[in-house]
PDB file of C-alpha atoms in Angstrom:
ATOM      1  CA  MET A   1     -14.135 125.875-129.342  1.00  0.00           C
ATOM      2  CA  PRO A   2     -11.031 123.646-130.466  1.00  0.00           C
ATOM      3  CA  VAL A   3     -11.652 119.900-130.304  1.00  0.00           C
ATOM      4  CA  ILE A   4      -8.532 118.062-129.224  1.00  0.00           C
ATOM      5  CA  ALA A   5      -8.452 114.564-129.695  1.00  0.00           C
ATOM      6  CA  ILE A   6      -5.906 112.381-127.749  1.00  0.00           C
ATOM      7  CA  SER A   7      -5.383 109.097-129.393  1.00  0.00           C
ATOM      8  CA  ASN A   8      -2.925 106.278-129.753  1.00  0.00           C
ATOM      9  CA  PRO A   9      -4.393 102.971-130.941  1.00  0.00           C
ATOM     10  CA  LYS A  10      -2.263 101.098-128.506  1.00  0.00           C
ATOM     11  CA  GLY A  11      -3.437 101.128-124.710  1.00  0.00           C
ATOM     12  CA  GLY A  12      -1.396 102.372-121.773  1.00  0.00           C
ATOM     13  CA  THR A  13       0.354 105.316-123.472  1.00  0.00           C
ATOM     14  CA  GLY A  14      -0.975 107.874-121.135  1.00  0.00           C
ATOM     15  CA  LYS A  15      -4.153 108.929-123.049  1.00  0.00           C
ATOM     16  CA  SER A  16      -6.428 109.344-120.019  1.00  0.00           C
ATOM     17  CA  THR A  17      -3.574 111.135-117.927  1.00  0.00           C
ATOM     18  CA  THR A  18      -2.857 113.520-120.912  1.00  0.00           C
ATOM     19  CA  SER A  19      -6.538 114.217-121.197  1.00  0.00           C
ATOM     20  CA  LEU A  20      -7.167 114.943-117.486  1.00  0.00           C
ATOM     21  CA  VAL A  21      -3.876 117.015-117.157  1.00  0.00           C
ATOM     22  CA  LEU A  22      -4.918 119.043-120.144  1.00  0.00           C
ATOM     23  CA  ALA A  23      -8.589 119.552-119.262  1.00  0.00           C
ATOM     24  CA  THR A  24      -7.891 120.230-115.328  1.00  0.00           C
ATOM     25  CA  THR A  25      -5.046 122.770-116.362  1.00  0.00           C
ATOM     26  CA  LEU A  26      -7.310 124.680-118.749  1.00  0.00           C
ATOM     27  CA  ALA A  27     -10.153 124.854-116.163  1.00  0.00           C
ATOM     28  CA  ARG A  28      -7.208 126.046-113.512  1.00  0.00           C
ATOM     29  CA  HIS A  29      -6.684 128.963-115.815  1.00  0.00           C
ATOM     30  CA  GLY A  30     -10.538 129.753-115.980  1.00  0.00           C
ATOM     31  CA  ALA A  31     -11.514 127.842-119.356  1.00  0.00           C
ATOM     32  CA  SER A  32     -14.771 125.941-119.735  1.00  0.00           C
ATOM     33  CA  VAL A  33     -13.714 122.484-120.587  1.00  0.00           C
ATOM     34  CA  THR A  34     -15.758 119.329-121.503  1.00  0.00           C
ATOM     35  CA  VAL A  35     -13.887 115.767-121.865  1.00  0.00           C
ATOM     36  CA  PHE A  36     -15.446 112.768-123.787  1.00  0.00           C
ATOM     37  CA  ASP A  37     -14.337 109.821-122.058  1.00  0.00           C
ATOM     38  CA  CYS A  38     -14.261 107.225-124.937  1.00  0.00           C
ATOM     39  CA  ASP A  39     -12.187 104.761-123.148  1.00  0.00           C
ATOM     40  CA  PRO A  40     -14.140 101.669-122.040  1.00  0.00           C
ATOM     41  CA  ASN A  41     -12.419 101.732-118.871  1.00  0.00           C
ATOM     42  CA  LYS A  42     -14.085 104.995-118.075  1.00  0.00           C
ATOM     43  CA  HIS A  43     -11.397 106.517-115.887  1.00  0.00           C
ATOM     44  CA  LEU A  44     -12.547 109.972-116.320  1.00  0.00           C
ATOM     45  CA  VAL A  45     -16.068 109.348-115.413  1.00  0.00           C
ATOM     46  CA  ALA A  46     -14.856 107.833-112.428  1.00  0.00           C
ATOM     47  CA  TRP A  47     -12.750 110.761-111.701  1.00  0.00           C
ATOM     48  CA  ARG A  48     -15.669 113.070-112.111  1.00  0.00           C
ATOM     49  CA  ASP A  49     -17.725 111.152-109.759  1.00  0.00           C
ATOM     50  CA  GLY A  50     -15.188 111.762-106.958  1.00  0.00           C
ATOM     51  CA  PRO A  51     -14.731 114.558-104.577  1.00  0.00           C
ATOM     52  CA  THR A  52     -13.225 117.167-107.059  1.00  0.00           C
ATOM     53  CA  LYS A  53     -14.661 120.703-107.325  1.00  0.00           C
ATOM     54  CA  SER A  54     -13.136 121.155-110.653  1.00  0.00           C
ATOM     55  CA  THR A  55     -15.466 122.485-113.427  1.00  0.00           C
ATOM     56  CA  VAL A  56     -14.438 120.031-116.026  1.00  0.00           C
ATOM     57  CA  ASN A  57     -17.433 118.534-117.457  1.00  0.00           C
ATOM     58  CA  VAL A  58     -17.178 114.626-118.540  1.00  0.00           C
ATOM     59  CA  ILE A  59     -19.420 113.038-120.933  1.00  0.00           C
ATOM     60  CA  GLY A  60     -19.129 109.116-120.922  1.00  0.00           C
ATOM     61  CA  HIS A  61     -21.609 108.168-123.662  1.00  0.00           C
ATOM     62  CA  ALA A  62     -20.619 108.398-127.170  1.00  0.00           C
ATOM     63  CA  ASP A  63     -20.155 105.650-129.907  1.00  0.00           C
ATOM     64  CA  SER A  64     -19.135 105.747-133.490  1.00  0.00           C
ATOM     65  CA  SER A  65     -22.413 106.859-134.937  1.00  0.00           C
ATOM     66  CA  ASN A  66     -22.640 110.055-132.774  1.00  0.00           C
ATOM     67  CA  ILE A  67     -19.172 111.137-131.676  1.00  0.00           C
ATOM     68  CA  ALA A  68     -18.418 113.797-134.325  1.00  0.00           C
ATOM     69  CA  ARG A  69     -21.905 115.363-133.837  1.00  0.00           C
ATOM     70  CA  MET A  70     -21.502 115.198-130.208  1.00  0.00           C
ATOM     71  CA  LEU A  71     -18.004 117.006-130.285  1.00  0.00           C
ATOM     72  CA  LYS A  72     -19.150 119.702-132.523  1.00  0.00           C
ATOM     73  CA  ALA A  73     -22.216 120.238-130.484  1.00  0.00           C
ATOM     74  CA  GLU A  74     -20.221 120.492-127.182  1.00  0.00           C
ATOM     75  CA  ALA A  75     -17.675 122.756-129.018  1.00  0.00           C
ATOM     76  CA  ALA A  76     -20.658 125.119-129.369  1.00  0.00           C
ATOM     77  CA  GLN A  77     -21.005 125.401-125.613  1.00  0.00           C
ATOM     78  CA  ARG A  78     -17.385 125.192-124.200  1.00  0.00           C
ATOM     79  CA  GLN A  79     -14.113 126.754-124.902  1.00  0.00           C
ATOM     80  CA  PHE A  80     -12.372 123.386-125.124  1.00  0.00           C
ATOM     81  CA  VAL A  81     -13.503 120.063-125.908  1.00  0.00           C
ATOM     82  CA  ILE A  82     -11.188 116.999-125.404  1.00  0.00           C
ATOM     83  CA  ALA A  83     -11.781 113.451-126.607  1.00  0.00           C
ATOM     84  CA  ASP A  84      -9.955 110.957-124.506  1.00  0.00           C
ATOM     85  CA  LEU A  85     -10.108 107.992-127.212  1.00  0.00           C
ATOM     86  CA  GLU A  86      -9.850 104.288-126.693  1.00  0.00           C
ATOM     87  CA  GLY A  87      -6.690 102.482-127.030  1.00  0.00           C
ATOM     88  CA  THR A  88      -7.709 100.629-130.195  1.00  0.00           C
ATOM     89  CA  ALA A  89      -8.039 101.079-133.941  1.00  0.00           C
ATOM     90  CA  SER A  90     -11.729 101.772-134.166  1.00  0.00           C
ATOM     91  CA  LEU A  91     -14.356 103.677-136.078  1.00  0.00           C
ATOM     92  CA  LEU A  92     -15.115 105.876-133.087  1.00  0.00           C
ATOM     93  CA  VAL A  93     -11.409 106.833-133.029  1.00  0.00           C
ATOM     94  CA  ALA A  94     -11.220 107.629-136.652  1.00  0.00           C
ATOM     95  CA  SER A  95     -14.520 109.599-136.209  1.00  0.00           C
ATOM     96  CA  ALA A  96     -13.237 111.614-133.299  1.00  0.00           C
ATOM     97  CA  ILE A  97      -9.940 112.247-135.190  1.00  0.00           C
ATOM     98  CA  LEU A  98     -11.910 113.530-138.349  1.00  0.00           C
ATOM     99  CA  ALA A  99     -13.837 116.068-135.914  1.00  0.00           C
ATOM    100  CA  ALA A 100     -10.884 117.195-134.150  1.00  0.00           C
ATOM    101  CA  ASP A 101      -9.014 120.401-134.776  1.00  0.00           C
ATOM    102  CA  LEU A 102      -5.722 119.102-133.322  1.00  0.00           C
ATOM    103  CA  VAL A 103      -4.681 115.493-132.517  1.00  0.00           C
ATOM    104  CA  ILE A 104      -2.326 114.744-129.732  1.00  0.00           C
ATOM    105  CA  ILE A 105      -0.702 111.335-129.934  1.00  0.00           C
ATOM    106  CA  PRO A 106       0.857 110.322-126.557  1.00  0.00           C
ATOM    107  CA  THR A 107       3.529 107.638-126.656  1.00  0.00           C
ATOM    108  CA  GLN A 108       5.983 106.279-124.219  1.00  0.00           C
ATOM    109  CA  GLY A 109       9.675 105.468-125.160  1.00  0.00           C
ATOM    110  CA  SER A 110       8.811 102.122-126.602  1.00  0.00           C
ATOM    111  CA  ALA A 111       8.833 100.639-130.188  1.00  0.00           C
ATOM    112  CA  MET A 112       5.312  99.257-129.453  1.00  0.00           C
ATOM    113  CA  ASP A 113       4.011 102.658-128.663  1.00  0.00           C
ATOM    114  CA  ALA A 114       5.800 104.229-131.485  1.00  0.00           C
ATOM    115  CA  ALA A 115       4.545 101.765-133.938  1.00  0.00           C
ATOM    116  CA  GLN A 116       0.941 102.273-132.867  1.00  0.00           C
ATOM    117  CA  ALA A 117       1.558 106.030-133.010  1.00  0.00           C
ATOM    118  CA  ARG A 118       2.788 105.734-136.619  1.00  0.00           C
ATOM    119  CA  ARG A 119      -0.629 104.174-137.358  1.00  0.00           C
ATOM    120  CA  ALA A 120      -2.627 106.761-136.308  1.00  0.00           C
ATOM    121  CA  ILE A 121      -0.372 109.275-138.113  1.00  0.00           C
ATOM    122  CA  SER A 122      -0.809 107.220-141.362  1.00  0.00           C
ATOM    123  CA  PHE A 123      -4.520 107.569-140.872  1.00  0.00           C
ATOM    124  CA  ILE A 124      -4.441 111.204-140.107  1.00  0.00           C
ATOM    125  CA  GLU A 125      -2.352 111.801-143.194  1.00  0.00           C
ATOM    126  CA  ASP A 126      -4.239 109.657-145.560  1.00  0.00           C
ATOM    127  CA  GLN A 127      -7.585 111.174-144.623  1.00  0.00           C
ATOM    128  CA  ALA A 128      -6.116 114.674-145.400  1.00  0.00           C
ATOM    129  CA  ALA A 129      -6.611 113.912-149.046  1.00  0.00           C
ATOM    130  CA  ALA A 130     -10.323 113.429-148.437  1.00  0.00           C
ATOM    131  CA  VAL A 131     -10.944 116.092-145.950  1.00  0.00           C
ATOM    132  CA  GLY A 132      -7.988 118.345-145.495  1.00  0.00           C
ATOM    133  CA  PRO A 133      -4.811 118.379-143.416  1.00  0.00           C
ATOM    134  CA  LYS A 134      -5.180 117.700-139.615  1.00  0.00           C
ATOM    135  CA  PRO A 135      -2.638 119.071-137.317  1.00  0.00           C
ATOM    136  CA  TYR A 136      -1.179 116.618-135.004  1.00  0.00           C
ATOM    137  CA  ARG A 137       1.720 116.342-132.511  1.00  0.00           C
ATOM    138  CA  VAL A 138       3.210 113.306-130.725  1.00  0.00           C
ATOM    139  CA  LEU A 139       3.717 113.712-127.061  1.00  0.00           C
ATOM    140  CA  PHE A 140       6.186 111.690-125.108  1.00  0.00           C
ATOM    141  CA  THR A 141       4.662 110.674-121.732  1.00  0.00           C
ATOM    142  CA  ARG A 142       6.009 109.077-118.573  1.00  0.00           C
ATOM    143  CA  THR A 143       9.439 110.312-119.239  1.00  0.00           C
ATOM    144  CA  LYS A 144      11.960 110.704-116.512  1.00  0.00           C
ATOM    145  CA  PRO A 145      12.838 114.438-116.311  1.00  0.00           C
ATOM    146  CA  GLY A 146      16.332 115.074-117.222  1.00  0.00           C
ATOM    147  CA  PHE A 147      17.053 111.584-118.427  1.00  0.00           C
ATOM    148  CA  ALA A 148      16.291 109.727-121.540  1.00  0.00           C
ATOM    149  CA  THR A 149      16.683 105.996-121.996  1.00  0.00           C
ATOM    150  CA  ARG A 150      18.252 104.721-125.151  1.00  0.00           C
ATOM    151  CA  ASP A 151      15.088 103.370-126.459  1.00  0.00           C
ATOM    152  CA  GLU A 152      13.681 106.699-125.961  1.00  0.00           C
ATOM    153  CA  ARG A 153      16.268 108.673-127.664  1.00  0.00           C
ATOM    154  CA  VAL A 154      16.394 106.346-130.734  1.00  0.00           C
ATOM    155  CA  ILE A 155      12.584 106.613-131.191  1.00  0.00           C
ATOM    156  CA  ARG A 156      12.671 110.242-130.940  1.00  0.00           C
ATOM    157  CA  ASP A 157      15.514 110.527-133.345  1.00  0.00           C
ATOM    158  CA  THR A 158      13.625 108.139-135.754  1.00  0.00           C
ATOM    159  CA  LEU A 159      10.412 110.275-135.559  1.00  0.00           C
ATOM    160  CA  LEU A 160      12.210 113.249-136.009  1.00  0.00           C
ATOM    161  CA  GLY A 161      14.081 112.064-139.042  1.00  0.00           C
ATOM    162  CA  ALA A 162      10.578 111.100-140.553  1.00  0.00           C
ATOM    163  CA  GLY A 163       9.456 114.371-140.013  1.00  0.00           C
ATOM    164  CA  VAL A 164       6.935 113.799-137.505  1.00  0.00           C
ATOM    165  CA  PRO A 165       5.963 116.675-135.593  1.00  0.00           C
ATOM    166  CA  MET A 166       6.506 116.436-131.692  1.00  0.00           C
ATOM    167  CA  LEU A 167       5.686 118.593-128.703  1.00  0.00           C
ATOM    168  CA  GLN A 168       8.815 119.760-127.259  1.00  0.00           C
ATOM    169  CA  THR A 169       7.466 119.390-123.866  1.00  0.00           C
ATOM    170  CA  ASP A 170       7.023 115.789-122.401  1.00  0.00           C
ATOM    171  CA  LEU A 171       4.383 114.746-119.943  1.00  0.00           C
ATOM    172  CA  ALA A 172       6.754 113.371-117.353  1.00  0.00           C
ATOM    173  CA  GLU A 173       6.295 110.665-114.832  1.00  0.00           C
ATOM    174  CA  ARG A 174       5.114 112.278-111.707  1.00  0.00           C
ATOM    175  CA  ALA A 175       3.501 110.767-108.617  1.00  0.00           C
ATOM    176  CA  ALA A 176       0.977 113.753-108.787  1.00  0.00           C
ATOM    177  CA  TYR A 177      -0.523 112.653-111.856  1.00  0.00           C
ATOM    178  CA  ARG A 178      -1.397 109.187-110.668  1.00  0.00           C
ATOM    179  CA  SER A 179      -2.535 110.856-107.368  1.00  0.00           C
ATOM    180  CA  MET A 180      -5.294 112.639-109.440  1.00  0.00           C
ATOM    181  CA  PHE A 181      -6.850 109.439-110.206  1.00  0.00           C
ATOM    182  CA  THR A 182      -6.359 107.957-106.977  1.00  0.00           C
ATOM    183  CA  PHE A 183      -7.839 111.000-104.990  1.00  0.00           C
ATOM    184  CA  ARG A 184     -10.201 111.894-108.006  1.00  0.00           C
ATOM    185  CA  GLN A 185      -9.015 115.660-107.804  1.00  0.00           C
ATOM    186  CA  SER A 186      -7.311 118.019-109.981  1.00  0.00           C
ATOM    187  CA  LEU A 187      -3.539 118.851-109.264  1.00  0.00           C
ATOM    188  CA  GLU A 188      -4.251 122.107-107.445  1.00  0.00           C
ATOM    189  CA  GLU A 189      -6.572 120.305-105.207  1.00  0.00           C
ATOM    190  CA  LEU A 190      -4.090 117.773-104.058  1.00  0.00           C
ATOM    191  CA  ASP A 191      -2.285 117.982-100.757  1.00  0.00           C
ATOM    192  CA  PRO A 192       1.195 119.208-101.477  1.00  0.00           C
ATOM    193  CA  ALA A 193       2.321 117.545 -98.105  1.00  0.00           C
ATOM    194  CA  ALA A 194       1.223 114.303 -99.171  1.00  0.00           C
ATOM    195  CA  VAL A 195       2.018 114.229-102.818  1.00  0.00           C
ATOM    196  CA  ASN A 196       5.708 114.405-104.036  1.00  0.00           C
ATOM    197  CA  GLY A 197       6.628 116.815-106.689  1.00  0.00           C
ATOM    198  CA  LEU A 198       3.340 118.531-106.769  1.00  0.00           C
ATOM    199  CA  ASP A 199       4.918 121.937-107.819  1.00  0.00           C
ATOM    200  CA  LYS A 200       6.944 120.294-110.689  1.00  0.00           C
ATOM    201  CA  ALA A 201       3.828 118.748-111.874  1.00  0.00           C
ATOM    202  CA  LEU A 202       1.857 121.883-111.900  1.00  0.00           C
ATOM    203  CA  GLU A 203       4.873 123.389-113.976  1.00  0.00           C
ATOM    204  CA  ASN A 204       5.008 120.614-116.362  1.00  0.00           C
ATOM    205  CA  ALA A 205       1.432 120.647-116.933  1.00  0.00           C
ATOM    206  CA  ASP A 206       1.440 124.560-117.529  1.00  0.00           C
ATOM    207  CA  ALA A 207       4.249 123.980-120.150  1.00  0.00           C
ATOM    208  CA  MET A 208       2.386 121.042-122.156  1.00  0.00           C
ATOM    209  CA  VAL A 209      -0.819 123.034-122.200  1.00  0.00           C
ATOM    210  CA  GLY A 210       0.835 126.235-123.301  1.00  0.00           C
ATOM    211  CA  GLU A 211       2.580 124.558-126.110  1.00  0.00           C
ATOM    212  CA  ILE A 212      -0.831 122.942-127.179  1.00  0.00           C
ATOM    213  CA  LEU A 213      -2.437 126.329-127.094  1.00  0.00           C
ATOM    214  CA  GLU A 214       0.214 127.689-129.232  1.00  0.00           C
ATOM    215  CA  GLN A 215      -0.468 125.079-131.836  1.00  0.00           C
ATOM    216  CA  LEU A 216      -4.021 126.001-131.680  1.00  0.00           C
ATOM    217  CA  ARG A 217      -3.437 129.597-132.002  1.00  0.00           C
ATOM    218  CA  ARG A 218      -0.905 128.917-134.869  1.00  0.00           C
ATOM    219  CA  LYS A 219      -3.658 126.799-136.756  1.00  0.00           C
ATOM    220  CA  ARG A 220      -6.257 129.459-136.335  1.00  0.00           C
ATOM    221  CA  ALA A 221      -3.727 132.264-137.652  1.00  0.00           C
ATOM    222  CA  ALA A 222      -2.811 129.897-140.754  1.00  0.00           C
TER     223      ALA A 222
ATOM    224  CA  MET B   1      -3.086 125.680-103.265  1.00  0.00           C
ATOM    225  CA  THR B   2      -1.671 127.620-106.068  1.00  0.00           C
ATOM    226  CA  THR B   3       1.477 127.697-108.095  1.00  0.00           C
ATOM    227  CA  THR B   4       4.193 130.279-107.323  1.00  0.00           C
ATOM    228  CA  LYS B   5       5.752 129.934-110.505  1.00  0.00           C
ATOM    229  CA  PRO B   6       4.985 132.386-113.175  1.00  0.00           C
ATOM    230  CA  ILE B   7       2.071 131.448-115.480  1.00  0.00           C
ATOM    231  CA  PRO B   8       3.366 130.904-118.967  1.00  0.00           C
ATOM    232  CA  ALA B   9       2.634 133.649-121.331  1.00  0.00           C
ATOM    233  CA  GLY B  10       0.082 131.415-123.537  1.00  0.00           C
ATOM    234  CA  LEU B  11      -1.980 130.649-120.465  1.00  0.00           C
ATOM    235  CA  THR B  12      -2.553 134.120-118.906  1.00  0.00           C
ATOM    236  CA  SER B  13      -5.663 134.697-121.054  1.00  0.00           C
ATOM    237  CA  LEU B  14      -7.529 132.223-122.645  1.00  0.00           C
ATOM    238  CA  ALA B  15     -10.222 134.568-123.699  1.00  0.00           C
ATOM    239  CA  ASP B  16      -9.379 134.128-127.265  1.00  0.00           C
ATOM    240  CA  PHE B  17     -10.648 130.783-127.307  1.00  0.00           C
ATOM    241  CA  HIS B  18     -14.538 130.863-127.380  1.00  0.00           C
ATOM    242  CA  PRO B  19     -17.371 128.330-128.055  1.00  0.00           C
ATOM    243  CA  SER B  20     -18.200 128.001-131.666  1.00  0.00           C
ATOM    244  CA  ALA B  21     -21.022 130.174-132.926  1.00  0.00           C
ATOM    245  CA  ALA B  22     -23.182 127.240-133.863  1.00  0.00           C
ATOM    246  CA  VAL B  23     -23.212 123.747-134.514  1.00  0.00           C
ATOM    247  CA  GLU B  24     -22.002 123.202-138.081  1.00  0.00           C
ATOM    248  CA  GLN B  25     -23.833 120.890-140.323  1.00  0.00           C
ATOM    249  CA  LEU B  26     -21.445 118.063-140.559  1.00  0.00           C
ATOM    250  CA  GLU B  27     -20.602 117.057-144.142  1.00  0.00           C
ATOM    251  CA  PRO B  28     -20.612 113.186-144.935  1.00  0.00           C
ATOM    252  CA  THR B  29     -16.928 112.083-145.143  1.00  0.00           C
ATOM    253  CA  PRO B  30     -15.747 108.867-146.590  1.00  0.00           C
ATOM    254  CA  VAL B  31     -14.492 108.124-143.048  1.00  0.00           C
ATOM    255  CA  ARG B  32     -15.501 104.440-142.923  1.00  0.00           C
ATOM    256  CA  ALA B  33     -13.507 103.632-146.044  1.00  0.00           C
ATOM    257  CA  ILE B  34     -10.403 105.370-145.221  1.00  0.00           C
ATOM    258  CA  ALA B  35     -10.604 104.172-141.598  1.00  0.00           C
ATOM    259  CA  GLU B  36     -11.042 100.717-142.584  1.00  0.00           C
ATOM    260  CA  ALA B  37      -8.064 100.703-145.027  1.00  0.00           C
ATOM    261  CA  HIS B  38      -5.967 101.568-141.809  1.00  0.00           C
ATOM    262  CA  GLY B  39      -7.576  98.902-139.588  1.00  0.00           C
ATOM    263  CA  PHE B  40      -9.942 101.163-137.832  1.00  0.00           C
ATOM    264  CA  VAL B  41     -13.044  99.165-137.800  1.00  0.00           C
ATOM    265  CA  GLU B  42     -16.386  99.091-135.825  1.00  0.00           C
ATOM    266  CA  ARG B  43     -15.531  97.598-132.465  1.00  0.00           C
ATOM    267  CA  ASN B  44     -18.977  98.094-131.137  1.00  0.00           C
ATOM    268  CA  PRO B  45     -21.404  96.465-133.542  1.00  0.00           C
ATOM    269  CA  VAL B  46     -25.106  97.281-133.366  1.00  0.00           C
ATOM    270  CA  THR B  47     -26.932  94.588-131.344  1.00  0.00           C
ATOM    271  CA  PRO B  48     -30.629  94.059-131.794  1.00  0.00           C
ATOM    272  CA  ARG B  49     -32.579  95.461-128.624  1.00  0.00           C
ATOM    273  CA  LYS B  50     -34.983  93.135-127.381  1.00  0.00           C
ATOM    274  CA  ARG B  51     -38.397  94.745-126.558  1.00  0.00           C
ATOM    275  CA  ARG B  52     -39.589  91.856-124.192  1.00  0.00           C
ATOM    276  CA  LYS B  53     -37.958  92.334-120.627  1.00  0.00           C
ATOM    277  CA  GLY B  54     -37.423  89.526-118.286  1.00  0.00           C
ATOM    278  CA  VAL B  55     -37.910  89.498-114.549  1.00  0.00           C
ATOM    279  CA  ASP B  56     -35.616  88.438-111.731  1.00  0.00           C
ATOM    280  CA  GLU B  57     -38.233  86.985-109.487  1.00  0.00           C
ATOM    281  CA  PRO B  58     -39.755  83.516-109.638  1.00  0.00           C
ATOM    282  CA  MET B  59     -42.590  82.993-111.892  1.00  0.00           C
ATOM    283  CA  HIS B  60     -46.072  81.184-111.854  1.00  0.00           C
ATOM    284  CA  SER B  61     -48.590  80.140-114.352  1.00  0.00           C
ATOM    285  CA  PHE B  62     -52.230  79.677-113.763  1.00  0.00           C
ATOM    286  CA  THR B  63     -55.334  79.546-115.861  1.00  0.00           C
ATOM    287  CA  ALA B  64     -58.622  81.154-115.050  1.00  0.00           C
ATOM    288  CA  ARG B  65     -61.937  81.054-116.619  1.00  0.00           C
ATOM    289  CA  VAL B  66     -63.212  84.784-116.816  1.00  0.00           C
ATOM    290  CA  THR B  67     -66.280  86.279-118.550  1.00  0.00           C
ATOM    291  CA  VAL B  68     -65.910  87.395-122.149  1.00  0.00           C
ATOM    292  CA  ARG B  69     -66.804  90.972-120.841  1.00  0.00           C
ATOM    293  CA  SER B  70     -63.865  91.030-118.614  1.00  0.00           C
ATOM    294  CA  ALA B  71     -61.361  89.351-121.067  1.00  0.00           C
ATOM    295  CA  ASN B  72     -62.388  91.761-123.739  1.00  0.00           C
ATOM    296  CA  ALA B  73     -61.971  94.751-121.398  1.00  0.00           C
ATOM    297  CA  PHE B  74     -58.607  93.339-120.119  1.00  0.00           C
ATOM    298  CA  ILE B  75     -57.215  92.697-123.596  1.00  0.00           C
ATOM    299  CA  GLU B  76     -58.335  96.125-124.857  1.00  0.00           C
ATOM    300  CA  TRP B  77     -56.604  97.769-121.902  1.00  0.00           C
ATOM    301  CA  CYS B  78     -53.376  95.917-122.679  1.00  0.00           C
ATOM    302  CA  GLU B  79     -53.607  96.881-126.169  1.00  0.00           C
ATOM    303  CA  ARG B  80     -54.072 100.682-125.396  1.00  0.00           C
ATOM    304  CA  GLU B  81     -51.409 100.917-122.864  1.00  0.00           C
ATOM    305  CA  ARG B  82     -49.108  98.716-124.818  1.00  0.00           C
ATOM    306  CA  MET B  83     -48.189  96.244-122.152  1.00  0.00           C
ATOM    307  CA  SER B  84     -48.213  92.597-121.676  1.00  0.00           C
ATOM    308  CA  TYR B  85     -50.774  90.709-119.850  1.00  0.00           C
ATOM    309  CA  ARG B  86     -48.132  90.128-117.183  1.00  0.00           C
ATOM    310  CA  GLU B  87     -47.297  93.830-116.835  1.00  0.00           C
ATOM    311  CA  ALA B  88     -51.273  94.523-116.620  1.00  0.00           C
ATOM    312  CA  PHE B  89     -51.725  91.791-113.944  1.00  0.00           C
ATOM    313  CA  ASP B  90     -48.985  93.456-111.977  1.00  0.00           C
ATOM    314  CA  ARG B  91     -50.510  96.744-112.122  1.00  0.00           C
ATOM    315  CA  LEU B  92     -53.793  95.224-110.979  1.00  0.00           C
ATOM    316  CA  VAL B  93     -52.230  93.497-108.166  1.00  0.00           C
ATOM    317  CA  ALA B  94     -50.291  96.703-107.174  1.00  0.00           C
ATOM    318  CA  MET B  95     -53.809  98.261-106.713  1.00  0.00           C
ATOM    319  CA  ILE B  96     -54.452  95.703-104.113  1.00  0.00           C
ATOM    320  CA  ASP B  97     -52.088  97.408-101.582  1.00  0.00           C
ATOM    321  CA  ARG B  98     -53.388 100.914-102.493  1.00  0.00           C
ATOM    322  CA  THR B  99     -57.102  99.815-101.502  1.00  0.00           C
TER     323      THR B  99
END
């Protein structure tokens, strides 16, 4: 039922990777999941056309006029609906954010990513006056496990100081996440002998998804 | 393959998440005004659809004198089927192969 929007108006912040890891991890744990691929590059549609046996459903056609309606309709069919939004500030993105129960804002440890993340946050906070508060969390992506760059530390501290809510788990830089797109399979389908750090990637995916579920359960209980 | 690590507590059962009972009637929201104030604008403007479809193959024009009876029947058929003269002619030519 929950609709989760993955959004950052800047491209290349890890939105599609986050969406695919989230969707396939939920499916691995037995959930029914639909992902809306709203990125013009259609990486998730291409993934779905590959050899994967995953049960994740991918929808690649939606526009600003129908995205909210389509997300709600799909939420009546599936346990989880995820919207992988385009890396631009568009009306489609705004409509999907309004229809979502939770917004995840992936960002890398760079000022450019963080600036655009702030833009998404400003929109979410301003629309709250009209349609109510919308929970959101910033997710750091492509981080190096056990090591934070100086830029990353500064950006984290700045966001924290501004009261921006962040997921404690990062989506780390892992070869396995790239391999999902290369071989068009989910993590559990990849060959552990051919993909480095697959067990760590599965562990990281579980931790990230577990934290997102915690946010959703908390919202439901509120 | 399956992970040998213990499954985090929040992932052991997802049965508490289920599809919503029915599609809600979406309330109109001032999304456009708020979105545009933050620079979220329409990136895919509506483009007019053209009804007339072109063809990829070479074209040829010719004039034929036909009876009024045939011309009327042909034009009425095109009107009824909502097709152009070219499409109608193609359909007639296609019948040649089937005879």
